[in-house]
PDB file of C-alpha atoms in Angstrom:
ATOM      1  CA  UNK A   1     -21.712   0.603  -3.843  1.00  0.00           C
ATOM      2  CA  UNK A   2     -20.992  -0.014  -0.491  1.00  0.00           C
ATOM      3  CA  UNK A   3     -23.220   0.113   2.397  1.00  0.00           C
ATOM      4  CA  UNK A   4     -22.082   2.309   5.111  1.00  0.00           C
ATOM      5  CA  UNK A   5     -20.854   0.774   8.495  1.00  0.00           C
ATOM      6  CA  UNK A   6     -22.528   0.978  11.912  1.00  0.00           C
ATOM      7  CA  UNK A   7     -19.118   1.792  13.373  1.00  0.00           C
ATOM      8  CA  UNK A   8     -15.335   3.306  11.972  1.00  0.00           C
ATOM      9  CA  UNK A   9     -13.939   0.123  13.422  1.00  0.00           C
ATOM     10  CA  UNK A  10     -16.557  -1.796  11.324  1.00  0.00           C
ATOM     11  CA  UNK A  11     -14.401  -1.035   8.221  1.00  0.00           C
ATOM     12  CA  UNK A  12     -12.123  -3.898   6.982  1.00  0.00           C
ATOM     13  CA  UNK A  13      -8.721  -2.601   6.471  1.00  0.00           C
ATOM     14  CA  UNK A  14      -7.960  -4.635   3.691  1.00  0.00           C
ATOM     15  CA  UNK A  15     -10.428  -3.027   1.684  1.00  0.00           C
ATOM     16  CA  UNK A  16     -10.124   0.820   3.212  1.00  0.00           C
ATOM     17  CA  UNK A  17      -6.487   0.463   1.978  1.00  0.00           C
ATOM     18  CA  UNK A  18      -7.938   0.972  -1.901  1.00  0.00           C
ATOM     19  CA  UNK A  19      -8.419   4.131  -0.606  1.00  0.00           C
ATOM     20  CA  UNK A  20      -5.230   5.478   1.411  1.00  0.00           C
ATOM     21  CA  UNK A  21      -1.776   6.750  -0.525  1.00  0.00           C
ATOM     22  CA  UNK A  22       0.153   4.123  -2.138  1.00  0.00           C
ATOM     23  CA  UNK A  23       3.851   4.606  -1.825  1.00  0.00           C
ATOM     24  CA  UNK A  24       5.112   4.449  -5.189  1.00  0.00           C
ATOM     25  CA  UNK A  25       8.347   2.954  -4.366  1.00  0.00           C
ATOM     26  CA  UNK A  26       6.378   0.099  -2.307  1.00  0.00           C
ATOM     27  CA  UNK A  27       3.793  -0.299  -5.666  1.00  0.00           C
ATOM     28  CA  UNK A  28       6.750  -0.420  -8.178  1.00  0.00           C
ATOM     29  CA  UNK A  29       9.570  -2.370  -6.021  1.00  0.00           C
ATOM     30  CA  UNK A  30       9.036  -5.928  -7.262  1.00  0.00           C
ATOM     31  CA  UNK A  31       8.730  -4.399 -11.523  1.00  0.00           C
ATOM     32  CA  UNK A  32      10.963  -5.008 -13.996  1.00  0.00           C
ATOM     33  CA  UNK A  33      11.603  -3.424 -17.187  1.00  0.00           C
ATOM     34  CA  UNK A  34      10.220  -5.201 -20.433  1.00  0.00           C
ATOM     35  CA  UNK A  35      12.693  -7.850 -22.316  1.00  0.00           C
ATOM     36  CA  UNK A  36      13.559  -7.771 -25.125  1.00  0.00           C
ATOM     37  CA  UNK A  37      11.257  -9.683 -26.276  1.00  0.00           C
ATOM     38  CA  UNK A  38       8.326  -8.535 -24.651  1.00  0.00           C
ATOM     39  CA  UNK A  39       6.310  -5.689 -25.794  1.00  0.00           C
ATOM     40  CA  UNK A  40       3.393  -3.165 -24.440  1.00  0.00           C
ATOM     41  CA  UNK A  41       1.040  -2.264 -27.069  1.00  0.00           C
ATOM     42  CA  UNK A  42      -2.765  -0.602 -26.725  1.00  0.00           C
ATOM     43  CA  UNK A  43      -3.440  -1.908 -30.637  1.00  0.00           C
ATOM     44  CA  UNK A  44      -6.750   0.711 -30.682  1.00  0.00           C
ATOM     45  CA  UNK A  45      -4.461   4.022 -30.175  1.00  0.00           C
ATOM     46  CA  UNK A  46      -3.471   5.654 -33.597  1.00  0.00           C
ATOM     47  CA  UNK A  47       0.399   6.751 -34.164  1.00  0.00           C
ATOM     48  CA  UNK A  48      -0.141  10.364 -32.924  1.00  0.00           C
ATOM     49  CA  UNK A  49      -1.735   8.898 -29.917  1.00  0.00           C
ATOM     50  CA  UNK A  50       0.787   7.176 -28.952  1.00  0.00           C
ATOM     51  CA  UNK A  51       3.742   9.520 -29.218  1.00  0.00           C
ATOM     52  CA  UNK A  52       1.478  11.498 -27.147  1.00  0.00           C
ATOM     53  CA  UNK A  53       1.060   8.835 -24.429  1.00  0.00           C
ATOM     54  CA  UNK A  54       4.644   7.793 -24.437  1.00  0.00           C
ATOM     55  CA  UNK A  55       5.582  11.320 -24.214  1.00  0.00           C
ATOM     56  CA  UNK A  56       3.146  11.711 -20.622  1.00  0.00           C
ATOM     57  CA  UNK A  57       5.396   8.542 -19.567  1.00  0.00           C
ATOM     58  CA  UNK A  58       8.580   9.962 -19.781  1.00  0.00           C
ATOM     59  CA  UNK A  59       7.627  13.446 -18.075  1.00  0.00           C
TER      60      UNK A  59
END
């Protein structure tokens, strides 16, 4: 766990940015859809768990 800082200005902004709200458009700006030769697999999920996951991300 991080140690407390002696003064608020002693916090490194790069470390603190993790805790700030991120703009989703900024986060996804460089992302692209999967190509036909790519797949997104989570091998340990049962079929019904995978179906629930897919439904959740499409909501």
